Coordinates of N, CA, C and O in Angstrom, one line a residue:
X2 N 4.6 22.4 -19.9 CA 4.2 21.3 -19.2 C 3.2 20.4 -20.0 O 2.2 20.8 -20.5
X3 N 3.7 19.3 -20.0 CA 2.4 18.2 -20.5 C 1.4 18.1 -19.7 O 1.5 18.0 -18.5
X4 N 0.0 18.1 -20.8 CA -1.3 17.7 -20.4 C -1.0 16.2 -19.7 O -0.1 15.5 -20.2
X5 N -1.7 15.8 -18.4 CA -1.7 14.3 -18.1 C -2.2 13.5 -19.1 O -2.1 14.2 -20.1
X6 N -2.6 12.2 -19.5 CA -3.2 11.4 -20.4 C -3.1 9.9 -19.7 O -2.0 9.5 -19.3
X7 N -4.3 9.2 -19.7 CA -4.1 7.9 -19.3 C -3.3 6.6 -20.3 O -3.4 6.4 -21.5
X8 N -2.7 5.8 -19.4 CA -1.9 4.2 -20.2 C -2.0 3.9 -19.6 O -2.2 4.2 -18.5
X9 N -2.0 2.4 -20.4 CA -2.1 1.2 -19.3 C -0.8 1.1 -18.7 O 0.2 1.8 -19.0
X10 N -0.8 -0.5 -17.5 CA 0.0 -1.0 -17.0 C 1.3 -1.2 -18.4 O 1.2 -1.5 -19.6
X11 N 2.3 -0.7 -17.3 CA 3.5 -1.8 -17.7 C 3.8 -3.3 -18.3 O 4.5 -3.7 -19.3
X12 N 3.2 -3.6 -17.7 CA 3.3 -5.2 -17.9 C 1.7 -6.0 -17.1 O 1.2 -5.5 -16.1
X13 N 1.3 -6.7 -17.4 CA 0.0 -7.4 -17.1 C -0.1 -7.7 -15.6 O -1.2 -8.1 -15.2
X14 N 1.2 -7.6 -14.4 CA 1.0 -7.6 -13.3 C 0.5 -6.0 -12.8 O 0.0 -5.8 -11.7
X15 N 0.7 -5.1 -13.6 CA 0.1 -3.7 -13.8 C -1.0 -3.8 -13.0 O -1.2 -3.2 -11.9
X16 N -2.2 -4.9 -13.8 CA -3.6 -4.7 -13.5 C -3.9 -5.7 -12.1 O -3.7 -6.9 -12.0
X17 N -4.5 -4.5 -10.8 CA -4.5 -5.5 -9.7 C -5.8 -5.4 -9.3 O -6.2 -4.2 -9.3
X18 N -6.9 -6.3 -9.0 CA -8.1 -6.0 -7.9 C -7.6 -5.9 -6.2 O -7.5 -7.0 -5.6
X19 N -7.4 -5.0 -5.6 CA -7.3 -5.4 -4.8 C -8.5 -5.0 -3.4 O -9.0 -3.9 -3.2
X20 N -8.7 -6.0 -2.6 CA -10.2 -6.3 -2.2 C -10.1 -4.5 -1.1 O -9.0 -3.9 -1.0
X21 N -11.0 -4.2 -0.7 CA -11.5 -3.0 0.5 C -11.7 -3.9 1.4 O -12.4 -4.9 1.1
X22 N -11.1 -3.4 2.9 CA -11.8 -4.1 3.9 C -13.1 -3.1 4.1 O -13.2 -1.9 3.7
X23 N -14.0 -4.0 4.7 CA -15.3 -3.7 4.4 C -15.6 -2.2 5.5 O -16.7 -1.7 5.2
X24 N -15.0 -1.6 6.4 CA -15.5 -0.7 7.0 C -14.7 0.2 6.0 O -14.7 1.3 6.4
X25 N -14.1 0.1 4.9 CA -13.8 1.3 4.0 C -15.5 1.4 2.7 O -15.9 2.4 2.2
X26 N -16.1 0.3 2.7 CA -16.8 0.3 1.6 C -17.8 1.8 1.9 O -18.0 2.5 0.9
X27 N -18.4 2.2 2.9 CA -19.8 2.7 3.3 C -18.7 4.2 2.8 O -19.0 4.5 1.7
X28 N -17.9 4.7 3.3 CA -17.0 5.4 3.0 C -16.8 6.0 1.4 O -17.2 7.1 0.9
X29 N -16.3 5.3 0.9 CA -15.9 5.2 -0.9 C -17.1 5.3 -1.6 O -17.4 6.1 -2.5
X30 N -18.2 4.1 -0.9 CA -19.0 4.7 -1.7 C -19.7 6.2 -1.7 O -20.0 6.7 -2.7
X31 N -19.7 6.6 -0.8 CA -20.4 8.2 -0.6 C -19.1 9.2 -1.5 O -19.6 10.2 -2.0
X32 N -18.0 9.2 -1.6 CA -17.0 10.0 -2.1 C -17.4 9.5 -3.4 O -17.6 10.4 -4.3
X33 N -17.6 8.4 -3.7 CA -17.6 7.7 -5.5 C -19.1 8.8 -5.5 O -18.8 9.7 -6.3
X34 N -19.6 8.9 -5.3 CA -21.2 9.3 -5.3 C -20.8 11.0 -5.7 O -21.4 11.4 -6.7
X35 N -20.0 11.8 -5.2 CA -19.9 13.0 -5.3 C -18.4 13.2 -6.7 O -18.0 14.4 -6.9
X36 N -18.0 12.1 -7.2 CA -17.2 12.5 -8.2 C -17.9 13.0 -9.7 O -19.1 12.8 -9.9
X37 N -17.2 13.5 -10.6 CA -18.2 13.9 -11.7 C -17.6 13.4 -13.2 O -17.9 13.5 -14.4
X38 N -16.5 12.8 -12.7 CA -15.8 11.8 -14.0 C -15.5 10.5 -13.4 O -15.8 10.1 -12.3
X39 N -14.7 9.9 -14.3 CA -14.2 8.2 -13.8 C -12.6 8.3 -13.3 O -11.9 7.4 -13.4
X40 N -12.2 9.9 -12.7 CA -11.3 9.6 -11.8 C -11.3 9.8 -10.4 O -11.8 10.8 -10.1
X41 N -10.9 9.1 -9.4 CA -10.8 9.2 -8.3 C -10.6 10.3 -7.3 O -11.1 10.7 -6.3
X42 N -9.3 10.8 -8.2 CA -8.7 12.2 -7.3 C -8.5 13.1 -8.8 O -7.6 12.9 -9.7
X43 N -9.2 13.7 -8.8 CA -8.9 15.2 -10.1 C -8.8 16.7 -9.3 O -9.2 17.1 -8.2
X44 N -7.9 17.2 -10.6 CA -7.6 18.5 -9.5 C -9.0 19.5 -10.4 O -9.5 20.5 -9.9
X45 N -9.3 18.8 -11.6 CA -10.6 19.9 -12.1 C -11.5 18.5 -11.9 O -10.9 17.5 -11.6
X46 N -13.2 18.5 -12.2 CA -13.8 17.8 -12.4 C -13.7 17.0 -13.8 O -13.5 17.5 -14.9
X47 N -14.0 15.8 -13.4 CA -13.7 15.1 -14.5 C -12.3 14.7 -15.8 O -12.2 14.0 -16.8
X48 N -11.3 15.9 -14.9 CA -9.7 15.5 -15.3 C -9.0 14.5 -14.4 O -9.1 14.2 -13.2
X49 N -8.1 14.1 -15.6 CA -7.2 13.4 -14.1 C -6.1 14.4 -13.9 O -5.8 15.4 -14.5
X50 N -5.6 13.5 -12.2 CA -4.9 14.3 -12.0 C -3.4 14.9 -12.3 O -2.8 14.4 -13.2
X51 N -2.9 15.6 -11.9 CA -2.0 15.8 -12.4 C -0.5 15.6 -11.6 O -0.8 15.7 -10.4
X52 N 0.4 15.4 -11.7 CA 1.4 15.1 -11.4 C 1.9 15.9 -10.2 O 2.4 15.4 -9.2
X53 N 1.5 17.6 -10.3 CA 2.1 18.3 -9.2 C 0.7 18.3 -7.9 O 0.7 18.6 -6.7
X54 N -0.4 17.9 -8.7 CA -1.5 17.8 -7.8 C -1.8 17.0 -6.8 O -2.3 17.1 -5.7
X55 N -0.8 15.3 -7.9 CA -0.4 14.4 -6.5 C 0.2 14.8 -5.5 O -0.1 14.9 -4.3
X56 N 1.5 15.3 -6.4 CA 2.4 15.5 -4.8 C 1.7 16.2 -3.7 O 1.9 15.8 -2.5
X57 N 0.6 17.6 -4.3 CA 0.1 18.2 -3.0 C -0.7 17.4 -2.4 O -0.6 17.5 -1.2
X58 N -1.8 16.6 -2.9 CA -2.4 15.9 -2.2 C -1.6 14.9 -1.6 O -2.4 14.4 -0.8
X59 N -0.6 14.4 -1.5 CA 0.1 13.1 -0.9 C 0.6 14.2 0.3 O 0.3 14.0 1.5
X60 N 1.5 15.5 -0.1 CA 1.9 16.0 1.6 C 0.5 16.5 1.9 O 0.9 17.0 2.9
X61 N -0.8 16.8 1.8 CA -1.7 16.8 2.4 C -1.7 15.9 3.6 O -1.5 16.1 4.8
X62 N -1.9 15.1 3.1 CA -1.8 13.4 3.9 C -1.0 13.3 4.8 O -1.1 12.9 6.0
X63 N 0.3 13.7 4.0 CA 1.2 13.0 5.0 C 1.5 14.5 6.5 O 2.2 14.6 7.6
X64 N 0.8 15.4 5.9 CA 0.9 16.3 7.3 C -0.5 15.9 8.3 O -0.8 16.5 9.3
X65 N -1.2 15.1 7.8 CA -2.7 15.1 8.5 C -1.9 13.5 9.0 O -2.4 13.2 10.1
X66 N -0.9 12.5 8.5 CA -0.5 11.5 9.3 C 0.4 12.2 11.0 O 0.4 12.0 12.2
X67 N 1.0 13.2 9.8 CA 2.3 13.5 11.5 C 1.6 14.6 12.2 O 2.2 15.1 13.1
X68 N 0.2 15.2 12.0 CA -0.6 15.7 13.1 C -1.1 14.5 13.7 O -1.2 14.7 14.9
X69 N -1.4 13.1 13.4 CA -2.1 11.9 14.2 C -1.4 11.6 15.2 O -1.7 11.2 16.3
X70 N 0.0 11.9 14.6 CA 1.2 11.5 15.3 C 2.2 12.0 16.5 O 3.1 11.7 17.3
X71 N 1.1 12.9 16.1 CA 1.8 14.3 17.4 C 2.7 15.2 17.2 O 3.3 16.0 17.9
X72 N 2.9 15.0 15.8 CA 4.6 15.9 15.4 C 4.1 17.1 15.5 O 3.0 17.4 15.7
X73 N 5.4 18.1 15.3 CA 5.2 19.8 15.3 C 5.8 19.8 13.7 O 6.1 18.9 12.9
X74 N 5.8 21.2 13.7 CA 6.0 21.7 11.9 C 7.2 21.5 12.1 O 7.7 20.8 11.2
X75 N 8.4 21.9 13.5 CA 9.6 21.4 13.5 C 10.0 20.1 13.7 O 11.2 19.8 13.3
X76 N 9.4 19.2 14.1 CA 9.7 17.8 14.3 C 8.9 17.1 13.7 O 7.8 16.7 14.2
X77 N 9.4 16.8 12.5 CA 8.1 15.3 11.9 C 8.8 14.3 12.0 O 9.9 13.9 11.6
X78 N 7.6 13.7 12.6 CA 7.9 11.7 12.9 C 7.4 11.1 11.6 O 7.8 9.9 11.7
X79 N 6.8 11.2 10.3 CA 7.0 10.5 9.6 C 7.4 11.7 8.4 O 6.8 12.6 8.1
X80 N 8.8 11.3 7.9 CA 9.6 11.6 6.4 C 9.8 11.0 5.7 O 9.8 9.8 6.2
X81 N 10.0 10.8 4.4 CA 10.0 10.2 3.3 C 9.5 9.2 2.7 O 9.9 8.5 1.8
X82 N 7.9 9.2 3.6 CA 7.3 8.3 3.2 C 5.9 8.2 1.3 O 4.7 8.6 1.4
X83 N 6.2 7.9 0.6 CA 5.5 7.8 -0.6 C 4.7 6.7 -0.4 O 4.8 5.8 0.4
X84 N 3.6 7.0 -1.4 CA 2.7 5.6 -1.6 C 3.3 4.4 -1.6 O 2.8 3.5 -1.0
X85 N 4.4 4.3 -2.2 CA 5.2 3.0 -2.8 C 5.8 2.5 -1.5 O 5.8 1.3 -1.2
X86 N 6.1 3.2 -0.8 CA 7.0 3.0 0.6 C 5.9 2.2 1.5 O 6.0 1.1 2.1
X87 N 4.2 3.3 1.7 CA 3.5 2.8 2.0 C 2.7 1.3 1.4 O 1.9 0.6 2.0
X88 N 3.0 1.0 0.5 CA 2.2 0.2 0.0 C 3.8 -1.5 0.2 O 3.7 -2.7 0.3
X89 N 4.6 -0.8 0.3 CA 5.8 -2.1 1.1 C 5.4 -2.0 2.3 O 5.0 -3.1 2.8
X90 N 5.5 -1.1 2.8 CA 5.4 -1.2 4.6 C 4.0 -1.8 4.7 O 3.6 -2.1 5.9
X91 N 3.4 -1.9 3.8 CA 1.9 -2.5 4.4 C 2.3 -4.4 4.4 O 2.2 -5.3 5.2
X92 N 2.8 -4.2 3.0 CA 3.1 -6.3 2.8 C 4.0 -6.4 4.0 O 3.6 -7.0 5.0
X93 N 5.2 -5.9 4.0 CA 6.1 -6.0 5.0 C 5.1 -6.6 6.4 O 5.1 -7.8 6.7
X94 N 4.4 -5.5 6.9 CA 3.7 -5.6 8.1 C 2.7 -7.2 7.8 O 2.3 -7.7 8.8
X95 N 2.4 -7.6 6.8 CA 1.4 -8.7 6.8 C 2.4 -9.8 6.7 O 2.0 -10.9 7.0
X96 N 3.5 -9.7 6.4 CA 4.1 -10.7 6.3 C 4.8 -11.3 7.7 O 5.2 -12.5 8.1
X97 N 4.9 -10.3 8.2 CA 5.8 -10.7 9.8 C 4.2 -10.9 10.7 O 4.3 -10.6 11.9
X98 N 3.0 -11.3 10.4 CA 2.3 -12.0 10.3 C 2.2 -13.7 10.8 O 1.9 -14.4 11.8
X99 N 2.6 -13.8 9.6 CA 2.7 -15.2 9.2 C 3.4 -15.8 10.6 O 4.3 -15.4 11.3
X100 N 2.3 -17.3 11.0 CA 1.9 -18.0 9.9 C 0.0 -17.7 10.2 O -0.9 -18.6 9.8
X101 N -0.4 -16.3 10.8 CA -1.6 -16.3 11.0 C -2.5 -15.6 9.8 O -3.6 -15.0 9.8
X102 N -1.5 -15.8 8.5 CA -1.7 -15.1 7.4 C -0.9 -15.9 6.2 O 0.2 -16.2 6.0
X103 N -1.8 -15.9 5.6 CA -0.7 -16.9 4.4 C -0.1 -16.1 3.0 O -0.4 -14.9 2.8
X104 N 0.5 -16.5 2.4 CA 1.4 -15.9 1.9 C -0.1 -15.6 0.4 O -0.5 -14.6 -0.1
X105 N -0.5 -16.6 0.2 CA -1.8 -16.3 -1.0 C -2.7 -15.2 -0.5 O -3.0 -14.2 -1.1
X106 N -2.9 -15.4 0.6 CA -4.0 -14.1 1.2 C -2.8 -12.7 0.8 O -3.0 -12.2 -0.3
X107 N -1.9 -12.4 1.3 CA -1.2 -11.5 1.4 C -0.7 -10.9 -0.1 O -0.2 -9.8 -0.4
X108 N -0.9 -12.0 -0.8 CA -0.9 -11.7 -2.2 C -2.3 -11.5 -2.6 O -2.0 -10.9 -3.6
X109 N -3.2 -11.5 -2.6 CA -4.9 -11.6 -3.0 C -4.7 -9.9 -1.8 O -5.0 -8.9 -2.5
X110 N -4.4 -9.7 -0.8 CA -4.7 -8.4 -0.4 C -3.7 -7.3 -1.1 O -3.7 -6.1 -1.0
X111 N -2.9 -7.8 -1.8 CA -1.8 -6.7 -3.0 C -2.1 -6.7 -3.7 O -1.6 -5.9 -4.4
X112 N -2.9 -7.5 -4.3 CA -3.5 -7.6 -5.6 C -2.5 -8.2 -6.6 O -2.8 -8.1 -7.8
X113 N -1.4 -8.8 -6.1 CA -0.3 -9.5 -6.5 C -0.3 -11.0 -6.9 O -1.3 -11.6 -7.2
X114 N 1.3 -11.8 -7.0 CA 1.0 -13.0 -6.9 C 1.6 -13.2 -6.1 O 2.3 -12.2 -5.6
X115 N 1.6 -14.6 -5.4 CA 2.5 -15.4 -4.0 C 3.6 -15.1 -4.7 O 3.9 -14.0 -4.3
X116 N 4.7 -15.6 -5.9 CA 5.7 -15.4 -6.6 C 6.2 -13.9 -6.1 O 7.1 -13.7 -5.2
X117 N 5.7 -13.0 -6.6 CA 6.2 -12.0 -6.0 C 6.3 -11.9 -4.8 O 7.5 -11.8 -4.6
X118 N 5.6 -11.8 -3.6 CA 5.4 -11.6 -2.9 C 7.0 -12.7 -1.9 O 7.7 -12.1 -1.1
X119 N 7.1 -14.0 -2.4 CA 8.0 -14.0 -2.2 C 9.9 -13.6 -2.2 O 10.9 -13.4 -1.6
X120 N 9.4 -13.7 -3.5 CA 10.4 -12.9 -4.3 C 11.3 -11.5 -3.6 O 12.5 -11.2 -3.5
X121 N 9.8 -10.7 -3.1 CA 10.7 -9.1 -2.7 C 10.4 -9.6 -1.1 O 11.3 -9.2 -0.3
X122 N 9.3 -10.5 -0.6 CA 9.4 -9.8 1.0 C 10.2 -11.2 1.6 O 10.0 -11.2 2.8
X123 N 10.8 -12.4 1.2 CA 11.4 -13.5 1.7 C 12.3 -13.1 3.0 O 12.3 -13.7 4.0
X124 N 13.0 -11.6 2.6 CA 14.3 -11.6 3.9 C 12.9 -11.1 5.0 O 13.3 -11.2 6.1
X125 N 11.8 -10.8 5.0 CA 11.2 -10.7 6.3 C 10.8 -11.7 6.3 O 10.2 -11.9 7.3
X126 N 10.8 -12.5 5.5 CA 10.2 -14.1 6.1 C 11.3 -14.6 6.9 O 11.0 -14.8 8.0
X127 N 12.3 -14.9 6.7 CA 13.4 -15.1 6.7 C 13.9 -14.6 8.2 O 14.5 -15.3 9.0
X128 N 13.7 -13.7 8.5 CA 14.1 -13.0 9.9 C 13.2 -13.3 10.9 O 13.5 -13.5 12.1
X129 N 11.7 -13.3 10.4 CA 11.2 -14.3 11.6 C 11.1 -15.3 11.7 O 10.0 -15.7 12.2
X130 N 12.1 -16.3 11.3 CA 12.1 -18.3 11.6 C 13.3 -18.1 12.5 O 14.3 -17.5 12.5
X131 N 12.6 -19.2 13.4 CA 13.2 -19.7 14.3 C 13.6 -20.8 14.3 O 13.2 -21.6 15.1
X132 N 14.3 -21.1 13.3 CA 15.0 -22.7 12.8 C 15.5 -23.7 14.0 O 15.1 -24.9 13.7
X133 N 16.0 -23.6 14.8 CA 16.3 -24.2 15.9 C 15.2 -24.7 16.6 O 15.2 -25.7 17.3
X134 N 14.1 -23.9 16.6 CA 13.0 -24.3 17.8 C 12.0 -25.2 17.3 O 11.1 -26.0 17.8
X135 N 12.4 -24.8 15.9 CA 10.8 -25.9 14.6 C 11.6 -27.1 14.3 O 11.1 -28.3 14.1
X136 N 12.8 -26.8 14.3 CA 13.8 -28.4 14.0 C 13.7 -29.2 15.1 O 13.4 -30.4 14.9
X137 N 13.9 -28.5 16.8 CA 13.7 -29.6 17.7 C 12.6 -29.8 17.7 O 12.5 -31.1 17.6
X138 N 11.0 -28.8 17.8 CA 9.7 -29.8 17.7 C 9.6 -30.4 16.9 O 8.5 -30.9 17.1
X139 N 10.1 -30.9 15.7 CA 9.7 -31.8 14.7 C 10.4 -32.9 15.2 O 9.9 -34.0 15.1
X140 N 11.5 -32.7 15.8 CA 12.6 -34.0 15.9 C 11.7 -34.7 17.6 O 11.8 -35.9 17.9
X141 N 11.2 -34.1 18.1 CA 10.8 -34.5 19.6 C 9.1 -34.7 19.3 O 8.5 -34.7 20.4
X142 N 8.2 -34.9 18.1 CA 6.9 -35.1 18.2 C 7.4 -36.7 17.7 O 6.6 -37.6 17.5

């Protein structure tokens, strides 16, 4: 098995800031306070982690979501969900939003650009317009 080792991004959309809502800050910082290297989640101190350590720590999570959820060990309400899934279903949900959220904010909270953002989430833009009801109030103001 390979040692982990850090690389950069893919491509320069790789690198994202993306902001903490602020009742996360008081939180992170006390966890940032008790780490002993510059990774976030290590399975030793001061390593990163490692590949099989994600996965355990991700079904950690995701059995501490489907205990929130009320599931039993035989019935789980949430399956197949990964970061990635998580991290769509979050834009997803900000986008069926709109228009009490704009599409820049929603990119500035992915740490993304609007371009993208339209690019992958348009059919949920797209499913909630109501073309008929914005054509008549335009035509009747």
């Amino acid at each position: 098995m390979a040692n982990p080792y850090l690389k950069g991004p893919k491509t320069v959309n790789g690198e994202r800031k993306v902001p903490i809502p602020s009742f996360l800050n008081c939180f992170l910082a006390k966890y940032i306070k008790t780490l002993t290297g510059i990774f976030l989640f290590s399975k030793q101190p001061g390593d990163p982690m490692t590949a099989s350590a994600y996965r355990k720590m991700w079904e950690s999570i995701l059995r501490k979501m489907n205990a929130a959820a009320g599931s039993t060990e035989y019935d789980q309400k949430i399956t197949g969900l990964t970061a990635h899934i998580f991290r769509h279903n979050y834009c997803a949900s900000l986008c069926y939003q709109m228009p009490n959220i704009s599409i820049k904010r929603i990119a500035r909270l992915l740490g993304d650009t609007e371009k993208m953002v339209l690019e992958v989430y348009n059919h949920d833009l797209e499913e909630k317009e109501n073309v008929k009801e914005v054509v008549a109030d335009a035509i009747t103001l």
